[in-house]
PDB file of C-alpha atoms and ligand atoms in Angstrom:
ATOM      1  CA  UNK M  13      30.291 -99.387 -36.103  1.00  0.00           C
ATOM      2  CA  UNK M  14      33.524 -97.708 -37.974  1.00  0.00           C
ATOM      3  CA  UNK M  15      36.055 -99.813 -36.219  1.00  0.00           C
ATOM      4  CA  UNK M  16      34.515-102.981 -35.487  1.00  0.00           C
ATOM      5  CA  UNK M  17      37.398-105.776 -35.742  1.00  0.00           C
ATOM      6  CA  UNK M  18      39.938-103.055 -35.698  1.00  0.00           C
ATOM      7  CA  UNK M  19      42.783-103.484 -32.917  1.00  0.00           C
ATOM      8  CA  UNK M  20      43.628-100.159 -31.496  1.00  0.00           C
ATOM      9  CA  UNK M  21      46.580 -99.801 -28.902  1.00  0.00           C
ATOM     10  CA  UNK M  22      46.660 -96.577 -27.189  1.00  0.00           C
ATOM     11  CA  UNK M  23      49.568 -95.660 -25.658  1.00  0.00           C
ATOM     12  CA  UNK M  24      49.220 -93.495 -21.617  1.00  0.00           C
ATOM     13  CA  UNK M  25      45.621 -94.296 -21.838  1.00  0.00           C
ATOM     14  CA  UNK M  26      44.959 -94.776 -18.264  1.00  0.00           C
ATOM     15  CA  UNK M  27      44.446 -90.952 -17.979  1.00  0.00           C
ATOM     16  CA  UNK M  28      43.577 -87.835 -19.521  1.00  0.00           C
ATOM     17  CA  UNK M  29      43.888 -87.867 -23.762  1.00  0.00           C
ATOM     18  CA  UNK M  30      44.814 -91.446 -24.058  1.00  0.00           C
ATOM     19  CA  UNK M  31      41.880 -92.658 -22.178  1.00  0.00           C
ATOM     20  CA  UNK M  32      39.370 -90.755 -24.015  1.00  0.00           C
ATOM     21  CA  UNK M  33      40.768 -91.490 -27.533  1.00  0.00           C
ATOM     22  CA  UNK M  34      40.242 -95.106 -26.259  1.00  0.00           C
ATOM     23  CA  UNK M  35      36.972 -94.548 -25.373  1.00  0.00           C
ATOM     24  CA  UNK M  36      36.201 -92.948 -28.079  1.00  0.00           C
ATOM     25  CA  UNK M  37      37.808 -95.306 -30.674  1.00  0.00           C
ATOM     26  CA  UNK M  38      36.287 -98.539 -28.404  1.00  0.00           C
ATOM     27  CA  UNK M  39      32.480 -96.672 -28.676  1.00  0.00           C
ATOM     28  CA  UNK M  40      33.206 -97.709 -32.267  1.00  0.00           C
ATOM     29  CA  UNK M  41      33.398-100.989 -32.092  1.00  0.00           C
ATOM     30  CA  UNK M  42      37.825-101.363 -31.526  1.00  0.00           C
ATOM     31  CA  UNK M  43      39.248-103.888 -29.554  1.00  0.00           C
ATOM     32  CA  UNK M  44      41.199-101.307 -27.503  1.00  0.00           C
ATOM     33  CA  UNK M  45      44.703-102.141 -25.471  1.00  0.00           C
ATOM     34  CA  UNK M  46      45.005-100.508 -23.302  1.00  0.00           C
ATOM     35  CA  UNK M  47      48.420 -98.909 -21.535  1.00  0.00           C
ATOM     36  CA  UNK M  48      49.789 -96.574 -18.968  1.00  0.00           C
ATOM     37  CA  UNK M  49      50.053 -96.667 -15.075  1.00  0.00           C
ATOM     38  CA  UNK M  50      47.772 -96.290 -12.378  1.00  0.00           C
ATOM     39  CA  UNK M  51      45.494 -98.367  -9.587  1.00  0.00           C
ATOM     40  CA  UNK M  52      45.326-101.562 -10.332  1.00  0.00           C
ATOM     41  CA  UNK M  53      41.388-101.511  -9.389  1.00  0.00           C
ATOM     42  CA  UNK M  54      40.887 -98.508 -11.152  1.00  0.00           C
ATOM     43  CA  UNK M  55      42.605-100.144 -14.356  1.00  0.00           C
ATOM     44  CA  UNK M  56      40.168-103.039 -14.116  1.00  0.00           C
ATOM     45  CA  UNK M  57      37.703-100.779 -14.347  1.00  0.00           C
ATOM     46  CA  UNK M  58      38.719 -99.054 -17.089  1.00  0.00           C
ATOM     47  CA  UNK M  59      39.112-102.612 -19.159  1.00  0.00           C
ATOM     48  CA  UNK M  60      35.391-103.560 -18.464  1.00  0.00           C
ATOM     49  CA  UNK M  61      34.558-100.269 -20.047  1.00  0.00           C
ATOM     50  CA  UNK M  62      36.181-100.646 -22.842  1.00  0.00           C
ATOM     51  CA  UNK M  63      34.483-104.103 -23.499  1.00  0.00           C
ATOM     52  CA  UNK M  64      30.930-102.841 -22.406  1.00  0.00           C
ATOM     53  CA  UNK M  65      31.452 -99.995 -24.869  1.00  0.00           C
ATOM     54  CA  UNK M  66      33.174-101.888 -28.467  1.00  0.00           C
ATOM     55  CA  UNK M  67      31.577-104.991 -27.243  1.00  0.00           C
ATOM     56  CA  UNK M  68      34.351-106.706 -27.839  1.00  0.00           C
ATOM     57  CA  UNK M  69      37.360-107.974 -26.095  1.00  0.00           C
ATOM     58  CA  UNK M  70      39.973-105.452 -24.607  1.00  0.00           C
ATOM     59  CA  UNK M  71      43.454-105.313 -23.090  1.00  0.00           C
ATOM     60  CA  UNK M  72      45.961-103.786 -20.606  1.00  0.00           C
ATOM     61  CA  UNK M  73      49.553-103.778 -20.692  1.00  0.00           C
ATOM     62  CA  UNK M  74      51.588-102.136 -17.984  1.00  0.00           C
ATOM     63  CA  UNK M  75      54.554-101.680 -20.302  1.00  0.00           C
ATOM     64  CA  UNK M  76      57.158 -98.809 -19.191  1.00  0.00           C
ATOM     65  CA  UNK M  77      57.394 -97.040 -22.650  1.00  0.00           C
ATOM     66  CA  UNK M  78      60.637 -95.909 -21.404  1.00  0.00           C
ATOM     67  CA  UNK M  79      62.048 -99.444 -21.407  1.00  0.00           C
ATOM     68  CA  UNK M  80      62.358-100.951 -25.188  1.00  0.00           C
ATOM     69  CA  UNK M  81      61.965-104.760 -24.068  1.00  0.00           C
ATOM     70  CA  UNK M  82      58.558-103.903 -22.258  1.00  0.00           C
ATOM     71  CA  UNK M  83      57.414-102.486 -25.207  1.00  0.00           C
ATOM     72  CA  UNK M  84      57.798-105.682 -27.259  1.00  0.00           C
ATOM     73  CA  UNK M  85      56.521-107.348 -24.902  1.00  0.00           C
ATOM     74  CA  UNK M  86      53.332-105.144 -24.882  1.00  0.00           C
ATOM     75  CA  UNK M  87      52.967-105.573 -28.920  1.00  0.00           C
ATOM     76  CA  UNK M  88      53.570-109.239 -28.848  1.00  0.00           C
ATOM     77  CA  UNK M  89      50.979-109.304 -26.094  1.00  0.00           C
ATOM     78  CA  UNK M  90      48.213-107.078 -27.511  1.00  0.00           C
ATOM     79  CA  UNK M  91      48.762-109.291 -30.963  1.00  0.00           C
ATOM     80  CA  UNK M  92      48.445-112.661 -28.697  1.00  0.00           C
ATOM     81  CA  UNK M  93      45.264-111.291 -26.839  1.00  0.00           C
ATOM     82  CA  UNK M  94      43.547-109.403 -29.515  1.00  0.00           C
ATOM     83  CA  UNK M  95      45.024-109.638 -32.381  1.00  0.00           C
ATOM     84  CA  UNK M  96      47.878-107.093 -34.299  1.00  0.00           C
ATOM     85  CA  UNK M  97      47.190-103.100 -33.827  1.00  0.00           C
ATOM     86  CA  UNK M  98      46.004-101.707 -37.003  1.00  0.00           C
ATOM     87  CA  UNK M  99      45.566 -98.602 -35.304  1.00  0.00           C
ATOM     88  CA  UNK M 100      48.412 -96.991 -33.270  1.00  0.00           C
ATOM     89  CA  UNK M 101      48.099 -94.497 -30.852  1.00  0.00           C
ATOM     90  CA  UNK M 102      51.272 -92.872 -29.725  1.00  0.00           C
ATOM     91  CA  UNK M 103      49.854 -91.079 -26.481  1.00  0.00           C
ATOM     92  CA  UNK M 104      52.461 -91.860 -23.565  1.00  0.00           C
ATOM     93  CA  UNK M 105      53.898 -88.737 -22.689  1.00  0.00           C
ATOM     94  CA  UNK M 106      55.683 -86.828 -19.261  1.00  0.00           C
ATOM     95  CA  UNK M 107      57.017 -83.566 -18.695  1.00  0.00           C
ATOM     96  CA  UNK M 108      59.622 -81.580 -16.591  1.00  0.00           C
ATOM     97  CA  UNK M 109      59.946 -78.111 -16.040  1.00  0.00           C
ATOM     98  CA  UNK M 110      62.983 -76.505 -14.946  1.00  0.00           C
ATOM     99  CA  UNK M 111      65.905 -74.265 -16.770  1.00  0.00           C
ATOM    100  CA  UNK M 112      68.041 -75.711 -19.126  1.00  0.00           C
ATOM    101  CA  UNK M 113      71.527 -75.317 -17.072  1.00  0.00           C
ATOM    102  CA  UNK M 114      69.293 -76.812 -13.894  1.00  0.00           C
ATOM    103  CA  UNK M 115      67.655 -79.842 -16.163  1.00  0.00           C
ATOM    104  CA  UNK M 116      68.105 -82.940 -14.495  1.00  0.00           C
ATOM    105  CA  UNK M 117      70.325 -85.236 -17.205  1.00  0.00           C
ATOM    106  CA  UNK M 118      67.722 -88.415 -16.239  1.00  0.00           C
ATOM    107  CA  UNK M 119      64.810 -86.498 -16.899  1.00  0.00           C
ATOM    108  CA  UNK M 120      66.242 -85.600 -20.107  1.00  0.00           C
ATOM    109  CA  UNK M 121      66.724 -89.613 -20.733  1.00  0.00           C
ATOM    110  CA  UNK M 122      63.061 -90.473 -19.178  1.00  0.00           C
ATOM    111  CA  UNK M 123      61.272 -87.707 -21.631  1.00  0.00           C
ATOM    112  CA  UNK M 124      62.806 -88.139 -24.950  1.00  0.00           C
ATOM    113  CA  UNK M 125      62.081 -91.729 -24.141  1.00  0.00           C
ATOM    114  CA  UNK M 126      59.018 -92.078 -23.260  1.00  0.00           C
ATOM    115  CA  UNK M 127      57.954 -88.664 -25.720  1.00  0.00           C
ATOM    116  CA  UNK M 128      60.208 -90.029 -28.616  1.00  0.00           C
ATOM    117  CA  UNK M 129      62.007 -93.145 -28.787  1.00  0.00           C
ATOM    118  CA  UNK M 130      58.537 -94.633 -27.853  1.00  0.00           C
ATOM    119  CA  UNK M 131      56.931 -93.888 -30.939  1.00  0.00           C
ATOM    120  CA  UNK M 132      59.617 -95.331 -32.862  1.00  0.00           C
ATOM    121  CA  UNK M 133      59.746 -98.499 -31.059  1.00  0.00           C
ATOM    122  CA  UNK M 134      56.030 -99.256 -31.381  1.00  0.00           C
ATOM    123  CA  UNK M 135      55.989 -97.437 -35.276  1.00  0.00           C
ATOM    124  CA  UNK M 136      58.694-100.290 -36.287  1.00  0.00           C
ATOM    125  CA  UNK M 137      57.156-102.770 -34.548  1.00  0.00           C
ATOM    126  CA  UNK M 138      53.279-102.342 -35.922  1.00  0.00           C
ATOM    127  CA  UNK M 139      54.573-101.292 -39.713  1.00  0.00           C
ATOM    128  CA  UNK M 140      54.483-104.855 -41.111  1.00  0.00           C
ATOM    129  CA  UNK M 141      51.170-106.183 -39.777  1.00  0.00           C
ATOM    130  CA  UNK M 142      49.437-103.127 -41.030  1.00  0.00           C
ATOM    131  CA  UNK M 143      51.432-103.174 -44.177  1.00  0.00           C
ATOM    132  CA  UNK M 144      50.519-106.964 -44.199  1.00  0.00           C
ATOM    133  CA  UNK M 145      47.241-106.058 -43.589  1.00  0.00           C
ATOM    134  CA  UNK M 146      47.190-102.899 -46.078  1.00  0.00           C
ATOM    135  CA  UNK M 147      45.857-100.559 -43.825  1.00  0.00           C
ATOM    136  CA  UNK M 148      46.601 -99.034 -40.657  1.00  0.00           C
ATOM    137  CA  UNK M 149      46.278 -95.427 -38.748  1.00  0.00           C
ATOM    138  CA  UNK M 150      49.381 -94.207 -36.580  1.00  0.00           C
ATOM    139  CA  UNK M 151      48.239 -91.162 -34.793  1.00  0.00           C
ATOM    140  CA  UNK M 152      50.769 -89.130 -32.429  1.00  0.00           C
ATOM    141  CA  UNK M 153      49.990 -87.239 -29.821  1.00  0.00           C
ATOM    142  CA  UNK M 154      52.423 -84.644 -30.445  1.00  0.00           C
ATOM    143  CA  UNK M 155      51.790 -80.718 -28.952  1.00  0.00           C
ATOM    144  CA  UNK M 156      51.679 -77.119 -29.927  1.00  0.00           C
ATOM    145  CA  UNK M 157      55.244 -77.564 -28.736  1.00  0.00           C
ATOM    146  CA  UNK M 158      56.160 -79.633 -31.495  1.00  0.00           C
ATOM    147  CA  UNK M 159      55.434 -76.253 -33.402  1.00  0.00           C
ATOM    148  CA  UNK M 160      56.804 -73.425 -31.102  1.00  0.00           C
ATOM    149  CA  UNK M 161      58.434 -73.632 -27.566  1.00  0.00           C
ATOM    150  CA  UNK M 162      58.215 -72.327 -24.278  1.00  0.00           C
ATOM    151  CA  UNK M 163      61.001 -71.646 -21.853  1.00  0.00           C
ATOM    152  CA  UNK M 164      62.226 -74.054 -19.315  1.00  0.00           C
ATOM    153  CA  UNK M 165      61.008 -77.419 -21.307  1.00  0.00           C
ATOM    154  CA  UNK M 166      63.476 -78.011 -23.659  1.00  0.00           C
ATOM    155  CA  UNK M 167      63.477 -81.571 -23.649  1.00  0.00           C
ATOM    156  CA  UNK M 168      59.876 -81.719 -24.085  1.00  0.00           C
ATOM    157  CA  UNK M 169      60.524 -79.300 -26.995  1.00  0.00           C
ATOM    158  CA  UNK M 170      62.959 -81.086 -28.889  1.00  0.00           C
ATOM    159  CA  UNK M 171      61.313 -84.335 -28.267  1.00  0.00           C
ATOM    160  CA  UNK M 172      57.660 -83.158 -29.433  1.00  0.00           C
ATOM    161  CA  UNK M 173      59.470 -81.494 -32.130  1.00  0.00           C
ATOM    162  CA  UNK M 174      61.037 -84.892 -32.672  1.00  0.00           C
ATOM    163  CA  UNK M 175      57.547 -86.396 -33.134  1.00  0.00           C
ATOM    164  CA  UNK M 176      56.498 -84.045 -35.864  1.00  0.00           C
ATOM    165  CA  UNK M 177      59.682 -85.043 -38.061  1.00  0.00           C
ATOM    166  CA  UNK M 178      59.406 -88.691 -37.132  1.00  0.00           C
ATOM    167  CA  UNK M 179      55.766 -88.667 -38.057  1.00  0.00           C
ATOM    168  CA  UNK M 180      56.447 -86.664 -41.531  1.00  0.00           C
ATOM    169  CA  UNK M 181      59.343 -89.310 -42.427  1.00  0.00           C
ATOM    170  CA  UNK M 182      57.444 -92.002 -41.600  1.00  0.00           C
ATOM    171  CA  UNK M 183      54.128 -91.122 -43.620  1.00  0.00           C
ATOM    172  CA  UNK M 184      56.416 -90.932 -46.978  1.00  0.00           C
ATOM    173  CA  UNK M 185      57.598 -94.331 -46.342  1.00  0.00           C
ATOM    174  CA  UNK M 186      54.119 -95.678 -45.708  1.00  0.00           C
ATOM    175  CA  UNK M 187      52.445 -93.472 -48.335  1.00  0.00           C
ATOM    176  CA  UNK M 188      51.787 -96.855 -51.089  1.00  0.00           C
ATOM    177  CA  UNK M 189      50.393 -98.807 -48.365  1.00  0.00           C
ATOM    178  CA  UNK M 190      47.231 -98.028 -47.015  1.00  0.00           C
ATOM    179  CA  UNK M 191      49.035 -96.285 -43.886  1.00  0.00           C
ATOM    180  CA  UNK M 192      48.888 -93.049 -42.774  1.00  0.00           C
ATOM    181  CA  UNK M 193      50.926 -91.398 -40.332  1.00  0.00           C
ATOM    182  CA  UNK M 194      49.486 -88.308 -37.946  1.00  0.00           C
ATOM    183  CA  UNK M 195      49.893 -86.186 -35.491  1.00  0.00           C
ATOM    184  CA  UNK M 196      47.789 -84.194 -33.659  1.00  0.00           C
ATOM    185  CA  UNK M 197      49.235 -81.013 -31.383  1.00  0.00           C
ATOM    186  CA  UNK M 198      46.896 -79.675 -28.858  1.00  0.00           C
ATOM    187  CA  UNK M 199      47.295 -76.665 -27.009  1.00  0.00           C
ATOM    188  CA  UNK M 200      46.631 -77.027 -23.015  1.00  0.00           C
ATOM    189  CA  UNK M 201      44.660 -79.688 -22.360  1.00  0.00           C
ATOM    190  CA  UNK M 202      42.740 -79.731 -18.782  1.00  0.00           C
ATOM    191  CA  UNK M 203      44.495 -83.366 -17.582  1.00  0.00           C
ATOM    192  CA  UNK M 204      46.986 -84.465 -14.639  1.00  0.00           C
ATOM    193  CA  UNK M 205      50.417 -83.803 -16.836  1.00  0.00           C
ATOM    194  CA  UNK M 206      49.303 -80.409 -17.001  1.00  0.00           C
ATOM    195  CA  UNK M 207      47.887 -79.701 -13.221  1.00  0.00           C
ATOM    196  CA  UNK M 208      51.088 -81.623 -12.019  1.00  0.00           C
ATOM    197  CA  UNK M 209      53.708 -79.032 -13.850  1.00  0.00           C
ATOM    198  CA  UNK M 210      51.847 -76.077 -12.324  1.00  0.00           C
ATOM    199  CA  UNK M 211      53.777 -76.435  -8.813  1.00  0.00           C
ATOM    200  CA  UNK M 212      56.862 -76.419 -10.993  1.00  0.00           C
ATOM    201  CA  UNK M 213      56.051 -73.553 -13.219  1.00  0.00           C
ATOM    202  CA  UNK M 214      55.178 -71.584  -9.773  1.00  0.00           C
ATOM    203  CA  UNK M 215      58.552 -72.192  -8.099  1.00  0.00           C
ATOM    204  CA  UNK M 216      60.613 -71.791 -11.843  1.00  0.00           C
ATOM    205  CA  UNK M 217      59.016 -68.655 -12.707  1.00  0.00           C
ATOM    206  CA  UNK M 218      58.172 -66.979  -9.210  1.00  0.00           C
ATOM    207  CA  UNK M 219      54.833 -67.008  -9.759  1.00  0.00           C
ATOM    208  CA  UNK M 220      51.267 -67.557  -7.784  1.00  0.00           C
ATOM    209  CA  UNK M 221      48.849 -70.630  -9.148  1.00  0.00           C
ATOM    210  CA  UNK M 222      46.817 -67.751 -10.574  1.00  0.00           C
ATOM    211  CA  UNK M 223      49.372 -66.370 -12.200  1.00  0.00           C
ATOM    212  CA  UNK M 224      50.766 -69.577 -13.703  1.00  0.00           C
ATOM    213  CA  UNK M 225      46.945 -70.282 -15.303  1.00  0.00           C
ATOM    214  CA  UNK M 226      46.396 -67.161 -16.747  1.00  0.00           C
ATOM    215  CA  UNK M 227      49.606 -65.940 -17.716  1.00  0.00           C
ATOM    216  CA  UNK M 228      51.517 -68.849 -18.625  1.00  0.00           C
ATOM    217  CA  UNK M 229      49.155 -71.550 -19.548  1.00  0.00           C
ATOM    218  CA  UNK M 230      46.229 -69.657 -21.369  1.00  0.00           C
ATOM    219  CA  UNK M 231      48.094 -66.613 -21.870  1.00  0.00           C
ATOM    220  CA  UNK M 232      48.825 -68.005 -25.320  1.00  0.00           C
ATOM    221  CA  UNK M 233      46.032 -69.940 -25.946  1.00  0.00           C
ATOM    222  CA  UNK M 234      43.445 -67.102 -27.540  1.00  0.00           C
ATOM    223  CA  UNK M 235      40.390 -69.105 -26.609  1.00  0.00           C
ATOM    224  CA  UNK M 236      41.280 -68.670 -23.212  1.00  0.00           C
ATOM    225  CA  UNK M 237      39.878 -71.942 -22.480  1.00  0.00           C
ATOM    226  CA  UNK M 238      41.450 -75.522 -21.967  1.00  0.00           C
ATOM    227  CA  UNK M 239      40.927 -77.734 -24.568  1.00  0.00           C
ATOM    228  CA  UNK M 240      38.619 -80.919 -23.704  1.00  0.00           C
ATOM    229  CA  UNK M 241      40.280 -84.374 -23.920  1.00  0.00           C
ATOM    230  CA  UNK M 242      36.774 -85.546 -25.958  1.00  0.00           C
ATOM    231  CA  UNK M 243      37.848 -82.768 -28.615  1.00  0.00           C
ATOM    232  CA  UNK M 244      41.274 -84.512 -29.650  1.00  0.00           C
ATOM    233  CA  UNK M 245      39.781 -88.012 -29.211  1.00  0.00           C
ATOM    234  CA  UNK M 246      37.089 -86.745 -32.148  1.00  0.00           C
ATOM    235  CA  UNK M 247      39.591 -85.763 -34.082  1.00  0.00           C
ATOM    236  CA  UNK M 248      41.557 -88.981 -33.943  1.00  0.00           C
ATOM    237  CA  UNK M 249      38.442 -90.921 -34.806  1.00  0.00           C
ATOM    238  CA  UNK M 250      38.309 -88.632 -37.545  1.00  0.00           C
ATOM    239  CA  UNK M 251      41.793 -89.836 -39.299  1.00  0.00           C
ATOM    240  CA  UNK M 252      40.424 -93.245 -38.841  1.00  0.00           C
ATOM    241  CA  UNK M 253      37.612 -92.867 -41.218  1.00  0.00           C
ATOM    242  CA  UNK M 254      37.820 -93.816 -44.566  1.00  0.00           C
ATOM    243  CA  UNK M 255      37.135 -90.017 -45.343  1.00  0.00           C
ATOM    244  CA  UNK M 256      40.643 -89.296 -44.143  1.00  0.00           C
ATOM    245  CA  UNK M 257      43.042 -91.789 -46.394  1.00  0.00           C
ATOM    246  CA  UNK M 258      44.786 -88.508 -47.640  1.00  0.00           C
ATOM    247  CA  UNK M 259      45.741 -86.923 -44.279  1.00  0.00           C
ATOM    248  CA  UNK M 260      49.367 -88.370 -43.847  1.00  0.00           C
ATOM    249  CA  UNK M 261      52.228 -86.339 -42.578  1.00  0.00           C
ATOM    250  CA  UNK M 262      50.094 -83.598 -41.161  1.00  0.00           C
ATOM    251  CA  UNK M 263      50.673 -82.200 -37.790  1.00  0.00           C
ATOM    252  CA  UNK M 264      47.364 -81.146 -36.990  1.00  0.00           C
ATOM    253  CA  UNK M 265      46.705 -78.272 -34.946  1.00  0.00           C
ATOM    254  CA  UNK M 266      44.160 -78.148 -32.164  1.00  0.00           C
ATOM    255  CA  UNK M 267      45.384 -75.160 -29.699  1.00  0.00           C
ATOM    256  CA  UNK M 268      42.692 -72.567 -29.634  1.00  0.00           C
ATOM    257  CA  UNK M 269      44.851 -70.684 -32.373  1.00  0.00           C
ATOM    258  CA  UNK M 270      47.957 -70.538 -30.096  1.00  0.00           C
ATOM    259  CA  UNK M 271      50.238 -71.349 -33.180  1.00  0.00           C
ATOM    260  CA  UNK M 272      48.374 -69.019 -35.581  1.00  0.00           C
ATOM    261  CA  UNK M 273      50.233 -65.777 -33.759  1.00  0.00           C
TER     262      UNK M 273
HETATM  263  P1  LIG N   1      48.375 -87.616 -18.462  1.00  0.00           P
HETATM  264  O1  LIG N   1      49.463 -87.425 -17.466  1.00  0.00           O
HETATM  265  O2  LIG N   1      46.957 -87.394 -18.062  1.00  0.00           O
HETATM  266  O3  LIG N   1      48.478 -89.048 -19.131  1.00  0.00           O
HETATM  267  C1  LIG N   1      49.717 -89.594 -19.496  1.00  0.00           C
HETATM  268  C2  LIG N   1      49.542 -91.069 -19.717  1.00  0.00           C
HETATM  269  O4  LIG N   1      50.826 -91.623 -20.051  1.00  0.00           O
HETATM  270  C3  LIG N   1      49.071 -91.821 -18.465  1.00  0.00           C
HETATM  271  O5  LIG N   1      48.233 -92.899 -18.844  1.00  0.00           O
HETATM  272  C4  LIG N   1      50.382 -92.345 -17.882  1.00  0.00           C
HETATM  273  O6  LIG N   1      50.207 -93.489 -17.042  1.00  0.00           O
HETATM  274  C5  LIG N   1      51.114 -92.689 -19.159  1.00  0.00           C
HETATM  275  N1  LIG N   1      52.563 -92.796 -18.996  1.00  0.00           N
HETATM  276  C6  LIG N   1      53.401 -91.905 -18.444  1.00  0.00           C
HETATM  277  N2  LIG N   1      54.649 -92.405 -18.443  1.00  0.00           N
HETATM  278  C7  LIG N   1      54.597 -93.624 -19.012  1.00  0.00           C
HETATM  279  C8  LIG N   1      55.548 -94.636 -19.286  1.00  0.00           C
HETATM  280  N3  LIG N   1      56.842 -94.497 -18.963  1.00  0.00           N
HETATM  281  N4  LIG N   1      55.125 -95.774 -19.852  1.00  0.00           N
HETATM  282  C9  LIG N   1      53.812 -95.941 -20.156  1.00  0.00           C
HETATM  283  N5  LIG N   1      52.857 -95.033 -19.934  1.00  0.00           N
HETATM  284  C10 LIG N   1      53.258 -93.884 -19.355  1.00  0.00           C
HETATM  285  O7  LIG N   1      48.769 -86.650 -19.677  1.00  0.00           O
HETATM  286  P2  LIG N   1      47.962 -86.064 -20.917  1.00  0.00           P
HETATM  287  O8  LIG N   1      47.889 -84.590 -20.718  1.00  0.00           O
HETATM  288  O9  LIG N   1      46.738 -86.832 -21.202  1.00  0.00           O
HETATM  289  O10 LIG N   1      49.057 -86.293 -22.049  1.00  0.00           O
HETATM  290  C11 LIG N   1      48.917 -87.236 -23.084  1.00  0.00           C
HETATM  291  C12 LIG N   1      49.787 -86.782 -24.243  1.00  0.00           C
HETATM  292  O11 LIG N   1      49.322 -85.514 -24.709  1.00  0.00           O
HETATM  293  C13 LIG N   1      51.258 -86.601 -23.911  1.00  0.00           C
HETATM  294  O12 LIG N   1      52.051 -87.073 -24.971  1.00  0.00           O
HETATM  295  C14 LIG N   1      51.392 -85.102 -23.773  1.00  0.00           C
HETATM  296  O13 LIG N   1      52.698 -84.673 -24.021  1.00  0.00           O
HETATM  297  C15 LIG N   1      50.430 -84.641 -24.818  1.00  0.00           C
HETATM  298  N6  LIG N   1      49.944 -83.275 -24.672  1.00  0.00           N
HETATM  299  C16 LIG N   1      49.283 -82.887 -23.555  1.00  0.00           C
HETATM  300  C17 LIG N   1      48.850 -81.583 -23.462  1.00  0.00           C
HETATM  301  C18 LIG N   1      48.120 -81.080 -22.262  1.00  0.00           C
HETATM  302  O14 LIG N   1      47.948 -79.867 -22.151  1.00  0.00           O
HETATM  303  N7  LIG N   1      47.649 -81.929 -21.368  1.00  0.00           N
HETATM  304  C19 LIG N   1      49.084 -80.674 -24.479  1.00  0.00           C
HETATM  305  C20 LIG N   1      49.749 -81.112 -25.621  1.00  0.00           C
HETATM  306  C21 LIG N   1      50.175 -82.425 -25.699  1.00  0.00           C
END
């Protein structure tokens, strides 16, 4: 298998993207942490597959991404339990959506840190293993709004666009050592942080559930169709193959050609 003794930690990977990407990366053969929040029976759950499918060991942390001493804590623990990530996935992400002059200031705090001060946190803290180690895959999940925005998320906007700089910086000063630095930016993906803004976009934009699918969501998407969670976990198994040493500092589109108009 492609990843077998590789450590991946994947950030918000008790739902949606995160959690395939870690099944995905733990079908070959990784040692997945896991991370994110969620039912504590359900969680187990998700552990044992992990192990069933790398046949290896995995882990959980529980870590608040928004709190910078939990996320020590989770990289100390995922190097204690299964050794240091070589592969980073920086998945965690929220979302609010409500007009600037109406933004709540917290949820401005909770989303660029979660969304961005995150991914520095963990970036810093895996750099020297993997340098150490002279290889090692960071892979954001950033968003077609790391490209372009939308009204009435502006701090998921600056923070995704925030990502995409972050990564490109980041990549240059990894370039010599077997690093590279990604991200990828889906359009809408079919997963709870989507079907939990729709209420909001309804009540922000006067508009029916109906209306808020097909003219909000996929009215910019030109597939008119979701994209599947399986479909960005591919592609981030893709920048961990030896195949893809070049790709650093991309922001890799996968939005049903929203950005292309
Ligand atoms: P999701 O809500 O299904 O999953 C989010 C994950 O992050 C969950 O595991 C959750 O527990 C975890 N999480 C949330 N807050 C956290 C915190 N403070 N600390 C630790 N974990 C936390 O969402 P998703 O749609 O799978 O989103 C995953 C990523 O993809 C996000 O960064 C999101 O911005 C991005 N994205 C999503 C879409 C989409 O349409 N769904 C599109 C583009 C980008």
């Amino acid at each position: 298998m492609l990843l077998t003794d590789k450590v991946a930690l994947v950030t918000g990977s008790t739902s949606g993207i995160g959690l395939a990407i870690a099944r995905t990366l733990a079908a070959e053969g990784a040692r997945v942490m896991l991370n994110g929040f969620g039912d504590k029976d359900e969680i187990d759950t998700l552990r044992e597959e992990m192990t069933k499918l790398s046949g290896d060991l995995a882990g959980y942390s529980d870590a608040d991404l928004s709190d910078r001493e939990a996320i020590d804590a989770m990289i100390a623990r995922c190097t204690d339990e299964l050794g240091s990530p070589s592969i980073l996935v920086n998945n965690a992400g929220i979302q609010h959506v409500a007009p600037v002059d109406d933004f709540p200031p917290e949820k401005w705090d909770a989303i660029l840190a979660v969304n961005l001060s995150a991914v520095f946190h963990t970036s810093r803290l895996c750099i020297p293993s993997m340098r150490q180690k002279g290889w090692g895959r960071i892979i954001n999940t950033a968003s077609a709004h790391s490209l372009v925005a939308s009204p009435n998320k502006a701090p998921y906007v600056a923070a995704k666009h925030g990502v995409a700089g972050f990564t490109k910086a980041v990549a240059l000063e990894t370039a010599r050592d077997g690093i590279t630095v990604n991200c990828i930016s889906p359009g809408y993906v079919w997963t709870p942080l989507v079907e939990k803004q729709i209420p909001d976009t309804m009540k922000a934009r006067n508009m029916t559930e109906e209306q808020v699918m097909n003219d909000v969501l996929l009215s910019a998407q030109p597939t008119k169709r979701f994209v599947e969670p399986v479909e960005v976990a591919a592609l981030a198994l893709f920048l961990c193959r030896p195949e893809a040493g070049s790709i650093t500092g991309a922001n890799l589109s996968m939005d049903g050609g929203w950005t292309a108009q």
